[in-house]
Every structure is written in structure tokens, then in C-alpha cells.
Amino acid sequence: MEYLFSYGTLQDLQVQKHIFGRLLTGKPDAALGFKKLENAVYGQYPLVVHTNNLENKVAGMAYEVNDSDLKKADIYETSAYKREKFPLESGDEAWIYIENSN
């Protein structure tokens, strides 16, 4: 099983229905070593920045996803973000969308 960590719009139920065609199953969790910047992408959407300081954390939801879901999420998130795997506070690992600096 894969997890996708959301700290923004993917937590919205209407967004989930539109992208995935269903509501995702998830649980509250936190990404350690991150800070959240509001309105950082296109002046409207949040972004998390990896700080390498485990005292920094961002709350969100860890959703159960499959490969097809991840491909759909990649399209939704656009090239402004890239997806990388990081540990969560729960001990699980999840894909997290971070800044795409390419």
C-alpha cells in the first residue's frame, strides 16, 4: 500500500471526487522536517519546504492510493510540484508534493 500525504487541496472532498472519481480513505498524520508556506504556488496554493529539522512539522492527511491514483494526482498538481517519498510522524512513509525546482 502507498500513502499520499496532503497538506492542501487534495483534502477537499469535491477535489477528490473530481480527480480520483471517489473519496479517498485517509488518516490524520504529519510530515516531519517541513514548513508550510501559504499561497506559495501561483499566489494561491500552499507548498511545503523541507527544512531537515524534525522539530518542524506540517499537519495533513495520509491517503491510501494506488499507482493509478498517483498518476492522476501528478497531473492535478502540475509541474509546479514534484512528488517525493518522506517519513511521517506515524512511522509510515508517504509521497509528498514539494517544490519542483527544475
PDB file of N, CA and C in Angstrom, residues 36-47 81:
ATOM      1  N   LYS A  36       5.204  24.809   6.136  1.00  0.00           N
ATOM      2  CA  LYS A  36       4.188  25.080   5.121  1.00  0.00           C
ATOM      3  C   LYS A  36       4.170  26.568   4.797  1.00  0.00           C
ATOM      4  N   LEU A  37       4.207  26.869   3.510  1.00  0.00           N
ATOM      5  CA  LEU A  37       4.099  28.242   3.026  1.00  0.00           C
ATOM      6  C   LEU A  37       2.749  28.396   2.335  1.00  0.00           C
ATOM      7  N   GLU A  38       1.941  29.296   2.819  1.00  0.00           N
ATOM      8  CA  GLU A  38       0.620  29.528   2.216  1.00  0.00           C
ATOM      9  C   GLU A  38       0.772  30.369   0.946  1.00  0.00           C
ATOM     10  N   ASN A  39      -0.089  30.145  -0.012  1.00  0.00           N
ATOM     11  CA  ASN A  39      -0.147  30.938  -1.251  1.00  0.00           C
ATOM     12  C   ASN A  39       1.198  31.036  -1.960  1.00  0.00           C
ATOM     13  N   ALA A  40       1.982  29.980  -1.907  1.00  0.00           N
ATOM     14  CA  ALA A  40       3.334  29.994  -2.475  1.00  0.00           C
ATOM     15  C   ALA A  40       3.378  29.630  -3.954  1.00  0.00           C
ATOM     16  N   VAL A  41       2.378  28.904  -4.431  1.00  0.00           N
ATOM     17  CA  VAL A  41       2.352  28.480  -5.831  1.00  0.00           C
ATOM     18  C   VAL A  41       1.218  29.221  -6.532  1.00  0.00           C
ATOM     19  N   TYR A  42       1.565  29.932  -7.575  1.00  0.00           N
ATOM     20  CA  TYR A  42       0.604  30.739  -8.345  1.00  0.00           C
ATOM     21  C   TYR A  42      -0.127  31.743  -7.455  1.00  0.00           C
ATOM     22  N   GLY A  43       0.474  32.112  -6.317  1.00  0.00           N
ATOM     23  CA  GLY A  43      -0.145  33.063  -5.404  1.00  0.00           C
ATOM     24  C   GLY A  43      -1.418  32.559  -4.760  1.00  0.00           C
ATOM     25  N   GLN A  44      -1.652  31.235  -4.810  1.00  0.00           N
ATOM     26  CA  GLN A  44      -2.934  30.712  -4.363  1.00  0.00           C
ATOM     27  C   GLN A  44      -2.831  29.399  -3.587  1.00  0.00           C
ATOM     28  N   TYR A  45      -1.827  28.577  -3.878  1.00  0.00           N
ATOM     29  CA  TYR A  45      -1.768  27.236  -3.306  1.00  0.00           C
ATOM     30  C   TYR A  45      -0.584  27.074  -2.368  1.00  0.00           C
ATOM     31  N   PRO A  46      -0.757  26.224  -1.330  1.00  0.00           N
ATOM     32  CA  PRO A  46       0.335  26.029  -0.370  1.00  0.00           C
ATOM     33  C   PRO A  46       1.464  25.181  -0.933  1.00  0.00           C
ATOM     34  N   LEU A  47       2.593  25.254  -0.245  1.00  0.00           N
ATOM     35  CA  LEU A  47       3.776  24.485  -0.597  1.00  0.00           C
ATOM     36  C   LEU A  47       4.475  24.133   0.704  1.00  0.00           C
ATOM     37  N   TYR A  81       4.961  21.226  -8.896  1.00  0.00           N
ATOM     38  CA  TYR A  81       5.332  20.357  -7.781  1.00  0.00           C
ATOM     39  C   TYR A  81       6.009  19.108  -8.324  1.00  0.00           C
TER      40      TYR A  81
END
